[in-house]
Amino acid sequence: MPDLSDVTRGRLLYGGDYNPEQWPEEVWPEDVRLMKEAGVNSVTLGVFSWSKLEPRPGERDFGWLDRLMDLMHDSGVGVVLATPTASPPPWMGHLHPDTLPRDAEGRTEWWGGRQHFSHSSAVYRRYAAAITEDLAARYAGHPALTLWHINNEYCTYDFGDEAAARFRSWLRHRYGTLDALNTAWGTAFWSQGYGDWAEVLPPRHAHYLKNPTQVLDFKRFTSDMLLECYTAERDIVRRHTPHLPVTTNFMPLWAGQDAWRWAEEEDVVSVDLYPDPRDPLGAQSGALVQDMTRSQARGPWMLMEQAAGAVNWRRVNRPKPRGLNRLWSLQAVARGADAVCYFQWRQSRQGAEKFHSGMVGHAGEQGRTYQEVKRLGADLARIAPHVSGGRITADVAVLHDWHSWWAGDQEARPSHEVDYPRVLSAWHRALWQAGLTTDFAHPGHDLSGYRLVVVPQLYLLTDAAVDSLLAYVRGGGTLVCGFLTGVADQDDRVRPGGMDARLRELFGIRTLHEWWPLEPGETADCEGGLRGTLWSEELEPDGTADETVPYEGGELDGLPAVLRKGRAWYVSTLPEPEALRALLTRVATGAGVRPALDGLPDGVEAVRRGDLLFLLNHDREPVTVDVPGTHHDLLTEATVTDRITLGRYGAAVLKP
Ligand code: GAL
């Protein structure tokens, strides 16, 4: 199978979404000149050009795209060609209203924005296949074409009638019989028993709380339907160009797609990443997505989109301050990206994203944004021969599963303060701040290569997933589990005792009496100064734990907050950031996990990729870092002996 190395061929890709159909053709040569000066070697064409390619049903206008493909080839810029199927032309909704999705309230999502397609619509799928077929046939032999980009950020839901019919088929396939569905969904509760498949619906607007397993299955179904749309187009382009890889761009930690499953269907895994430049933990939220994407890719991956400056969709949109675009781009490379790309090349003057930055902003060539883009292009070209294709080894894996997220993130739960992505992020942050390189994994993956496995929260665990955790510990691994783990089975049925019995035994817990969720700002104090937030638990130990940290004071006084039995740890609260970092550092050290570099000052990130050591200063103040030995800094060409000073948002890429 072709992969990203077939596109990079020893380089790092640099470029972004290029939407020149917004501009008069006189601008195109100017674009090319600026691209060359900035070292751009890859652009993504055609993401939203369906109405231009197919102005009326069945008509084709490829002339403009032919000229662009040729222009890119003549300029030595590779093309990532997108299928335009994320934004159907207005004629489609007008002629075929059934292609438009409906939300849970029954409201139609009309054209005039984008992504107004029903994943379940046979008509939409037919038109999407036809334009994909013609695009692939036309450009299959074009020398500029390097990679296929299917659709864009698959993220839609549909609760309409055609989706309802497909949902029923999906459920028939999953359960076989209505009896099995009734059992899985627990429909004995509230008189929800189904007697005919025709009665089964998506979880539409209802008077009161919806059936949680119905909601969970609808999320599974939605991810699967979107995946069907993706694979249908992928198979078409593959037929024409079996030698070219295929991707579709994920949104970061997006709830709507089981990205573990999706990644299996991609040749290249790519993601769009927009941390808030004002967020003091923006670098860590970037690192989380980068680690996740690398783990899905099982190797180098593609940063398909980021912003060179401001976005336009937060309440207040600030640009990246001087140096930050370079730093965060190098961070992505440090964590395994072989492509650094943007939305979009030239900032729009019209349309909904005219206030979203581009690599060339409204200020043009002299603007700071483009000047920094140019500098970064030179940096990437300099380091590329040493970096491209390089691998990252992590001794720690953080487990994440979309099905568990979907099951846990529902109405009527013990605490709405518990937000899964925030819990996941809190644990990842502790590892990131401790300088520990971290992969993500699914509980079903082979975990045996990791010294430490961390489960921030897996509310839903299948029997197979429990088996896998137990086998991991039996095999010598160290496991740390956070609260609300192992509560439900695959149907979101609470396990007897409120937590899987085998897990309770693993940690030395006899009875989980009650959960005690905490209010915002409320803490649960524990012995030794550890303070828990968000959650606490009334646990009765079975006396087999080797070590416990008890709650101190309050209703849970003296009961264990943290238990360790052998190499298995259970943490029944969310320790404050410093305490969690200290705990994980201790556990990691015990498991033989070393940070990428010892003695790192706060705010400095160190990552090893291949034989290179990336150092990234996330602070505005200069900082000096001890790096024993002699190294060559690929960015400055300087020799570095024992220590290096990094300036504001400074970076170094050290080669031994
Ligand atoms: C992405 C999308 C792009 C653009 C960008 C703006 O989600 O794929 O087309 O809208 O956001 O930040």
XYZ file of C-alpha atoms and ligand atoms in Angstrom:
668
model
C 0.000 0.000 0.000
C 1.285 3.485 -0.795
C 1.927 5.720 2.207
C 3.072 9.193 3.174
C 6.689 8.465 2.279
C 5.565 8.113 -1.348
C 4.501 11.743 -1.197
C 7.253 13.234 0.941
C 10.146 11.363 -0.696
C 12.541 12.515 2.003
C 11.073 16.009 2.325
C 8.663 17.619 4.748
C 5.537 18.774 2.956
C 4.803 22.445 3.349
C 1.773 24.285 2.032
C -1.953 24.219 2.516
C -5.457 24.496 1.151
C -5.312 26.529 -2.009
C -8.641 27.889 -3.178
C -7.644 29.980 -6.195
C -11.112 29.737 -7.714
C -11.889 32.684 -5.411
C -9.424 34.861 -7.259
C -9.002 36.246 -10.788
C -6.505 34.134 -12.720
C -4.041 37.048 -12.824
C -3.392 36.393 -9.145
C -2.232 32.807 -9.771
C 1.292 33.593 -11.042
C 1.726 35.850 -8.030
C 0.651 32.960 -5.808
C 3.243 30.754 -7.431
C 6.008 33.329 -6.937
C 5.168 33.666 -3.232
C 4.879 29.907 -2.817
C 8.316 29.382 -4.306
C 9.801 32.047 -2.051
C 8.260 30.408 0.993
C 9.371 26.898 0.051
C 5.820 25.637 -0.459
C 5.931 22.210 -2.096
C 2.356 20.968 -1.658
C -1.119 22.449 -2.046
C -4.563 20.987 -1.558
C -6.904 21.832 -4.405
C -10.613 21.532 -4.854
C -11.849 20.986 -1.295
C -14.960 23.088 -1.767
C -15.266 23.387 -5.536
C -18.189 21.157 -6.369
C -20.426 23.912 -7.755
C -17.565 25.082 -9.943
C -16.808 21.584 -11.215
C -20.484 20.660 -11.677
C -22.355 23.932 -12.170
C -25.517 22.077 -13.224
C -26.458 18.450 -12.583
C -24.232 16.203 -14.663
C -22.322 19.050 -16.347
C -18.563 19.226 -15.914
C -16.193 22.187 -15.957
C -12.627 21.011 -15.459
C -10.904 23.709 -17.526
C -9.881 25.900 -14.594
C -8.629 22.904 -12.631
C -6.660 21.626 -15.641
C -4.889 24.992 -15.802
C -4.159 24.919 -12.085
C -2.868 21.353 -12.096
C -0.542 22.248 -14.973
C 0.562 25.438 -13.256
C 1.374 23.550 -10.069
C 3.289 20.921 -11.971
C 5.270 23.527 -13.903
C 6.081 25.200 -10.573
C 7.211 22.010 -8.875
C 4.377 22.069 -6.349
C 2.666 18.744 -5.680
C -1.118 18.579 -5.523
C -3.224 16.954 -2.856
C -6.455 16.683 -4.788
C -9.671 16.781 -2.822
C -13.001 15.317 -3.783
C -15.394 18.251 -3.430
C -18.127 16.297 -1.708
C -18.223 18.192 1.606
C -20.274 21.017 0.114
C -22.850 20.065 -2.508
C -23.949 22.755 -4.977
C -27.243 24.531 -4.285
C -28.931 22.725 -7.184
C -28.658 19.464 -5.325
C -30.675 20.496 -2.294
C -33.061 22.392 -4.529
C -33.751 19.428 -6.821
C -33.369 16.755 -4.148
C -34.398 18.011 -0.716
C -33.833 14.485 0.593
C -30.067 15.054 0.304
C -30.288 17.626 3.123
C -29.751 16.393 6.683
C -32.207 16.959 9.505
C -31.300 17.538 13.128
C -32.872 15.865 16.158
C -35.584 18.553 16.234
C -36.486 17.821 12.609
C -35.011 21.054 11.266
C -33.446 20.903 7.837
C -29.854 22.013 7.350
C -30.124 24.087 4.180
C -27.476 25.016 1.661
C -25.850 28.424 2.092
C -23.211 27.149 4.514
C -21.368 23.892 3.942
C -21.540 20.208 4.861
C -25.283 20.157 4.214
C -25.363 16.580 3.011
C -27.073 13.553 4.424
C -24.602 10.692 4.759
C -27.524 8.353 4.243
C -28.958 9.899 1.088
C -28.713 7.550 -1.882
C -28.978 10.529 -4.235
C -26.127 12.386 -2.519
C -23.991 9.262 -2.571
C -24.711 8.770 -6.286
C -23.729 12.324 -7.209
C -20.650 12.143 -4.954
C -19.537 8.916 -6.611
C -20.062 10.378 -10.093
C -17.992 13.528 -9.553
C -15.303 11.493 -7.792
C -15.198 9.053 -10.691
C -14.762 11.819 -13.258
C -12.200 13.695 -11.202
C -10.153 10.548 -10.662
C -10.373 9.525 -14.327
C -9.311 12.969 -15.505
C -6.322 13.497 -13.226
C -5.142 9.923 -12.651
C -2.173 10.405 -14.954
C -1.450 14.018 -14.064
C 2.136 14.409 -12.861
C 1.213 17.026 -10.230
C -1.090 14.658 -8.348
C 0.495 13.223 -5.188
C -2.269 12.334 -2.709
C -6.068 12.084 -2.576
C -7.977 14.038 0.062
C -11.507 12.692 0.407
C -14.231 15.167 1.437
C -13.311 17.390 4.402
C -13.737 16.862 8.125
C -16.592 14.371 8.005
C -18.748 15.599 10.850
C -22.450 15.559 10.014
C -25.408 13.943 11.704
C -28.764 13.121 10.194
C -31.957 12.217 12.022
C -34.155 12.279 8.874
C -36.219 9.485 7.324
C -33.599 8.025 5.009
C -31.123 7.984 7.883
C -33.783 6.282 10.012
C -34.117 3.520 7.409
C -30.357 3.021 7.268
C -30.193 3.072 11.072
C -32.691 0.196 11.145
C -30.596 -1.839 8.690
C -27.479 -1.095 10.711
C -29.251 -2.264 13.875
C -30.571 -5.428 12.173
C -27.021 -6.207 11.196
C -25.752 -5.565 14.723
C -28.471 -7.371 16.643
C -30.124 -9.768 14.207
C -33.442 -9.769 16.056
C -35.663 -7.215 17.725
C -35.468 -9.249 20.916
C -31.720 -8.785 20.976
C -32.138 -5.055 20.350
C -34.719 -4.776 23.142
C -32.328 -6.545 25.496
C -29.328 -4.440 24.529
C -31.263 -1.187 24.810
C -32.957 -2.162 28.069
C -36.343 -1.219 26.630
C -38.195 -2.844 29.524
C -37.605 0.502 31.206
C -40.254 3.186 30.492
C -42.326 0.995 28.190
C -39.943 1.289 25.264
C -40.225 -2.290 23.960
C -40.202 -2.494 20.154
C -42.547 -4.914 18.403
C -41.748 -3.965 14.812
C -38.562 -2.704 13.191
C -40.539 0.139 11.620
C -40.996 1.621 15.098
C -37.259 2.054 15.647
C -36.030 5.624 15.078
C -32.944 7.757 15.525
C -32.965 9.410 18.955
C -35.099 12.358 17.831
C -36.337 15.176 20.052
C -38.223 13.639 22.965
C -40.202 14.811 25.972
C -37.655 13.662 28.530
C -34.414 11.695 28.741
C -33.625 9.478 25.782
C -32.644 5.828 25.882
C -28.847 5.942 26.381
C -28.066 2.805 24.386
C -30.150 4.075 21.489
C -28.108 7.282 21.606
C -24.864 5.301 21.824
C -25.815 3.122 18.862
C -26.810 6.182 16.859
C -23.333 7.616 17.389
C -21.782 4.334 16.307
C -24.071 4.274 13.286
C -23.236 7.870 12.343
C -19.513 7.183 12.430
C -20.084 4.077 10.284
C -22.266 5.890 7.724
C -19.706 8.642 7.268
C -17.060 5.969 6.941
C -19.111 4.326 4.191
C -19.191 7.649 2.345
C -15.422 7.914 2.719
C -14.600 4.366 1.647
C -16.923 4.603 -1.358
C -14.970 7.586 -2.693
C -11.654 6.108 -1.639
C -12.327 2.934 -3.573
C -13.117 4.941 -6.698
C -9.885 6.945 -6.602
C -7.889 3.824 -5.705
C -9.196 2.065 -8.795
C -7.765 4.864 -10.964
C -4.545 5.451 -9.018
C -3.581 2.386 -6.979
C -0.101 3.852 -6.570
C -1.315 6.981 -4.743
C -2.218 7.186 -1.058
C -5.580 8.397 0.225
C -6.484 10.422 3.293
C -9.324 12.354 4.833
C -8.632 15.037 7.403
C -9.759 14.462 10.985
C -10.801 17.144 13.372
C -8.814 16.996 16.602
C -10.347 14.750 19.246
C -13.685 15.033 17.482
C -16.595 13.186 19.041
C -18.299 12.239 15.786
C -15.895 9.669 14.351
C -14.279 6.578 15.791
C -10.891 7.642 14.470
C -9.204 4.376 15.497
C -11.532 2.572 13.119
C -11.237 5.225 10.428
C -7.454 5.302 10.499
C -7.433 1.630 9.474
C -9.067 2.691 6.212
C -6.552 5.425 5.392
C -3.133 5.269 3.755
C -2.170 8.550 5.377
C -3.634 9.870 8.624
C -4.104 13.625 8.671
C -5.543 16.086 11.148
C -6.521 19.746 11.418
C -5.253 21.487 14.508
C -6.131 24.905 15.881
C -4.991 25.425 19.490
C -5.915 28.806 20.910
C -2.815 31.038 20.884
C -4.084 32.653 24.088
C -4.432 29.353 25.942
C -1.490 28.908 28.326
C -1.880 25.172 27.693
C -2.275 25.517 23.932
C 1.011 23.716 23.354
C -0.157 20.763 25.417
C -3.506 20.546 23.657
C -1.537 20.520 20.405
C 0.773 17.812 21.733
C -2.218 15.681 22.712
C -3.675 15.761 19.218
C -0.266 15.184 17.670
C 0.344 12.156 19.896
C -3.112 10.831 19.113
C -2.682 11.302 15.366
C 0.770 9.699 15.336
C -0.650 6.735 17.228
C -3.487 6.367 14.729
C -0.997 6.604 11.870
C 1.463 4.251 13.577
C 4.171 6.433 12.100
C 4.539 9.768 10.332
C 1.353 11.736 9.796
C 0.178 14.874 8.133
C -0.777 18.174 9.724
C -3.337 18.996 7.060
C -4.543 22.303 8.442
C -3.500 24.853 11.000
C -3.785 28.641 11.123
C -0.858 30.879 10.274
C -2.466 33.551 12.434
C -5.972 34.023 13.802
C -9.025 31.829 13.274
C -12.476 33.393 12.962
C -14.608 31.042 15.010
C -13.733 31.785 18.634
C -15.485 34.562 20.513
C -12.313 36.672 20.429
C -9.818 35.731 17.738
C -6.247 36.751 18.344
C -3.386 36.097 15.911
C -0.423 33.969 16.809
C 2.198 36.215 18.362
C 5.567 36.483 16.657
C 7.344 33.138 16.633
C 4.446 30.969 17.735
C 3.516 29.648 14.312
C 7.071 28.424 13.831
C 7.242 26.898 17.297
C 3.967 24.991 17.030
C 4.837 23.815 13.532
C 8.161 22.456 14.757
C 6.311 20.838 17.643
C 4.160 18.932 15.165
C 7.288 17.764 13.328
C 8.886 16.789 16.636
C 5.840 14.638 17.374
C 5.906 12.874 14.055
C 4.393 15.119 11.378
C 5.986 14.892 7.948
C 3.716 17.621 6.595
C 3.020 21.103 7.897
C 0.050 22.600 6.093
C -2.485 25.335 6.610
C -5.972 26.437 5.992
C -5.450 28.347 3.729
C -2.845 29.722 1.344
C -4.266 33.175 0.625
C -6.683 34.805 3.030
C -10.134 35.286 1.478
C -11.641 38.694 0.859
C -15.172 37.351 0.749
C -17.164 34.568 2.279
C -17.525 33.262 5.801
C -13.804 32.882 6.414
C -12.533 36.269 5.251
C -11.346 37.040 8.779
C -9.531 33.712 9.104
C -5.811 34.046 8.522
C -4.016 32.620 5.519
C -0.328 32.014 4.823
C -0.601 35.211 2.798
C -2.782 37.515 4.858
C -4.645 40.636 3.834
C -1.409 42.519 4.560
C 0.184 40.570 1.696
C 3.808 39.863 1.055
C 5.104 42.440 3.532
C 2.812 41.279 6.320
C 4.381 39.617 9.357
C 2.422 36.421 8.817
C 3.803 35.754 5.342
C 7.305 36.777 6.427
C 7.163 34.206 9.220
C 5.711 31.610 6.859
C 8.719 32.200 4.617
C 11.156 31.747 7.459
C 9.486 28.544 8.551
C 9.647 27.194 5.007
C 13.422 27.639 5.086
C 13.659 25.962 8.506
C 11.640 22.974 7.380
C 13.714 22.557 4.235
C 16.880 22.625 6.353
C 15.791 19.935 8.794
C 13.794 17.770 6.357
C 16.580 15.455 5.184
C 17.292 14.472 8.806
C 13.697 14.271 10.003
C 11.418 12.965 7.283
C 10.216 9.450 8.016
C 11.790 9.461 11.492
C 10.015 7.461 14.182
C 9.170 8.199 17.797
C 9.325 5.612 20.537
C 7.077 6.003 23.555
C 7.147 3.852 26.680
C 3.816 5.207 27.873
C 0.392 4.734 26.311
C -2.750 6.611 27.250
C -5.883 4.648 26.422
C -8.748 6.281 24.620
C -11.897 4.878 23.050
C -14.675 6.708 21.261
C -17.381 4.211 22.257
C -16.601 4.778 25.905
C -16.691 8.543 25.378
C -20.066 8.263 23.599
C -21.532 6.123 26.358
C -20.243 8.304 29.173
C -21.170 11.636 27.642
C -24.927 11.419 28.042
C -27.846 13.002 29.844
C -28.727 11.987 33.409
C -25.330 11.010 34.737
C -23.760 11.397 38.154
C -22.020 14.679 37.318
C -22.120 16.973 34.338
C -18.921 18.539 35.610
C -17.063 15.445 34.432
C -16.104 16.260 30.880
C -14.274 13.376 29.248
C -11.951 15.371 26.963
C -10.938 17.511 29.937
C -10.168 14.470 32.062
C -8.183 12.917 29.214
C -6.339 16.156 28.724
C -5.552 16.535 32.443
C -3.802 13.149 32.483
C -1.982 13.790 29.227
C -0.894 17.180 30.528
C 0.657 15.603 33.618
C 2.686 13.257 31.398
C 3.577 16.064 28.994
C 4.756 18.304 31.810
C 6.811 15.457 33.192
C 8.559 15.256 29.808
C 7.341 11.717 29.133
C 6.719 10.863 25.506
C 3.293 9.359 25.203
C 1.382 7.376 22.619
C -2.341 6.860 22.617
C -3.836 3.417 22.206
C -7.143 1.627 22.124
C -7.743 -0.876 24.931
C -7.890 -3.619 22.295
C -4.440 -2.836 20.910
C -1.364 -4.836 21.775
C -0.107 -2.991 24.859
C 2.781 -5.298 25.660
C 5.411 -2.927 24.244
C 4.606 -0.205 26.785
C 6.136 0.010 30.240
C 3.249 2.110 31.505
C -0.402 2.239 30.455
C -2.574 5.064 31.715
C -6.374 4.968 31.595
C -7.678 8.428 32.446
C -11.251 7.206 32.129
C -12.829 4.338 30.236
C -16.395 4.305 31.493
C -17.348 1.597 29.016
C -15.086 -1.424 28.782
C -15.993 -4.533 26.830
C -15.107 -7.905 28.342
C -12.317 -8.157 25.782
C -10.941 -4.787 26.886
C -10.934 -5.898 30.521
C -9.126 -9.090 29.454
C -6.567 -6.976 27.675
C -5.877 -4.778 30.729
C -5.543 -7.807 32.991
C -3.239 -9.561 30.545
C -1.130 -6.428 30.301
C -0.562 -6.311 34.060
C -0.006 -10.086 34.230
C 2.613 -9.651 31.523
C 4.599 -7.249 33.684
C 3.096 -3.900 32.693
C 2.255 -1.056 35.044
C -1.326 0.186 34.840
C -2.873 3.346 36.276
C -6.639 3.770 36.043
C -8.607 6.888 36.793
C -12.142 7.060 38.193
C -15.280 5.979 36.335
C -13.442 3.191 34.583
C -15.003 -0.188 33.872
C -18.474 0.933 34.905
C -20.484 -0.200 31.878
C -20.395 -3.034 29.333
C -20.669 -2.693 25.547
C -24.414 -1.937 25.777
C -23.914 0.721 28.450
C -25.313 -1.687 31.041
C -23.853 -0.984 34.478
C -21.724 -3.900 35.597
C -22.665 -5.686 38.818
C -21.154 -3.799 41.726
C -20.865 -0.583 39.699
C -17.400 -1.503 38.411
C -16.103 -4.613 36.693
C -15.459 -7.271 39.352
C -12.146 -8.372 37.860
C -10.891 -4.802 37.896
C -11.967 -4.349 41.493
C -9.972 -7.451 42.354
C -7.003 -6.152 40.389
C -6.890 -2.977 42.478
C -7.895 -4.494 45.810
C -11.391 -3.016 46.032
C -14.093 -5.098 47.742
C -17.035 -2.734 47.344
C -17.662 0.478 45.510
C -20.339 1.844 47.821
C -21.078 5.246 46.297
C -19.731 7.929 43.997
C -19.254 11.372 45.482
C -18.902 13.861 42.647
C -17.502 17.259 43.610
C -18.675 20.742 42.766
C -16.391 23.068 40.782
C -13.805 24.445 43.195
C -14.548 21.769 45.803
C -11.648 19.476 46.690
C -11.258 16.149 48.414
C -8.199 16.301 50.642
C -6.022 13.250 50.977
C -3.131 12.234 53.149
C 0.239 13.691 52.183
C -1.242 16.884 50.760
C -2.739 15.330 47.636
C -5.972 17.080 46.752
C -8.597 15.578 44.535
C -10.980 17.514 42.332
C -14.117 16.736 40.344
C -14.875 13.334 41.841
C -14.367 11.076 44.837
C -15.496 7.575 45.742
C -16.608 5.643 48.769
C -14.494 2.523 48.377
C -14.080 -0.389 50.696
C -10.699 -2.070 50.210
C -10.416 -5.846 50.375
C -7.136 -5.704 52.295
C -4.935 -6.899 49.447
C -3.615 -3.511 48.294
C 0.087 -2.887 48.888
C -0.356 0.815 49.356
C -3.214 3.271 49.777
C -3.545 7.029 50.066
C -6.641 7.740 52.169
C -9.070 10.638 51.956
C -8.621 12.956 54.920
C -11.576 14.680 56.515
C -15.124 14.864 55.247
C -17.506 12.008 54.659
C -14.849 9.731 53.137
C -12.265 10.225 55.877
C -9.913 7.246 56.066
C -11.232 5.498 52.950
C -8.759 4.929 50.119
C -8.511 7.605 47.436
C -5.618 5.863 45.680
C -4.817 2.154 45.798
C -1.843 0.218 44.499
C -1.811 -3.523 44.297
C 1.394 -4.761 42.693
C 1.746 -2.829 39.452
C -1.926 -1.800 39.250
C -3.007 1.624 40.485
C -6.504 3.019 40.917
C -7.059 6.751 41.413
C -10.626 7.494 42.515
C -10.413 11.266 42.068
C -8.732 13.724 39.722
C -5.666 14.939 41.618
C -4.766 18.596 41.151
C -2.323 19.075 38.254
C 0.873 19.165 40.339
C -0.178 16.152 42.373
C -1.107 14.162 39.289
C 2.202 15.024 37.706
C 4.054 13.953 40.853
C 2.093 10.718 41.061
C 2.660 9.809 37.423
C 6.321 10.745 37.606
C 6.710 8.390 40.523
C 4.822 5.574 38.836
C 6.703 6.092 35.566
C 10.067 6.077 37.302
C 9.112 2.849 39.044
C 8.190 1.368 35.673
C 11.559 2.363 34.221
C 10.244 5.165 32.021
C 12.637 8.069 31.490
C 11.787 11.578 30.321
C 13.140 12.636 26.915
C 15.660 14.818 28.764
C 16.430 15.084 32.488
C 16.197 18.389 34.342
C 13.991 20.194 31.832
C 12.986 23.682 32.927
C 9.230 24.339 33.081
C 7.812 25.494 29.786
C 10.383 23.606 27.729
C 9.295 20.571 25.773
C 11.760 17.889 24.690
C 10.932 15.164 22.204
C 13.159 12.603 20.527
C 12.400 11.690 16.949
C 14.817 9.208 15.429
C 18.254 10.337 16.589
C 17.174 13.988 16.879
C 16.332 15.864 20.038
C 13.773 18.647 19.591
C 13.767 21.373 22.245
C 10.864 23.811 22.260
C 10.559 26.842 24.513
C 6.876 27.596 25.040
C 7.687 30.690 27.024
C 8.218 34.290 25.974
C 11.309 34.497 28.171
C 14.634 32.991 27.088
C 15.636 29.822 28.888
C 18.804 27.787 29.207
C 18.621 24.009 28.945
C 21.289 21.493 29.936
C 22.021 19.066 27.127
C 25.082 17.044 28.091
C 27.435 16.298 25.196
C 28.143 17.865 21.850
C 25.384 18.335 19.308
C 24.722 20.012 16.026
C 21.690 22.325 15.905
C 20.126 21.753 12.502
C 18.217 25.032 12.659
C 21.194 27.324 13.290
C 24.048 25.089 12.079
C 25.751 25.850 15.424
C 27.642 23.369 17.574
C 26.039 23.022 20.995
C 28.050 21.779 23.946
C 26.353 20.880 27.238
C 23.871 23.773 27.276
C 21.774 25.834 24.946
C 19.787 29.029 25.348
C 16.452 29.188 23.588
C 14.948 32.603 22.964
C 11.286 33.613 23.077
C 9.328 30.731 21.521
C 12.690 29.383 20.461
C 13.480 25.902 19.195
C 16.469 23.708 18.515
C 16.756 20.469 16.596
C 19.856 18.735 17.919
C 21.679 15.985 16.121
C 24.334 14.023 18.015
C -11.450 23.567 9.224
C -11.942 23.364 7.802
C -11.427 24.447 6.885
C -11.606 25.790 7.510
C -10.909 25.816 8.844
C -11.009 27.144 9.552
O -12.300 22.977 10.119
O -11.564 22.110 7.311
O -12.117 24.370 5.649
O -12.973 26.040 7.673
O -11.483 24.867 9.679
O -10.367 27.105 10.804
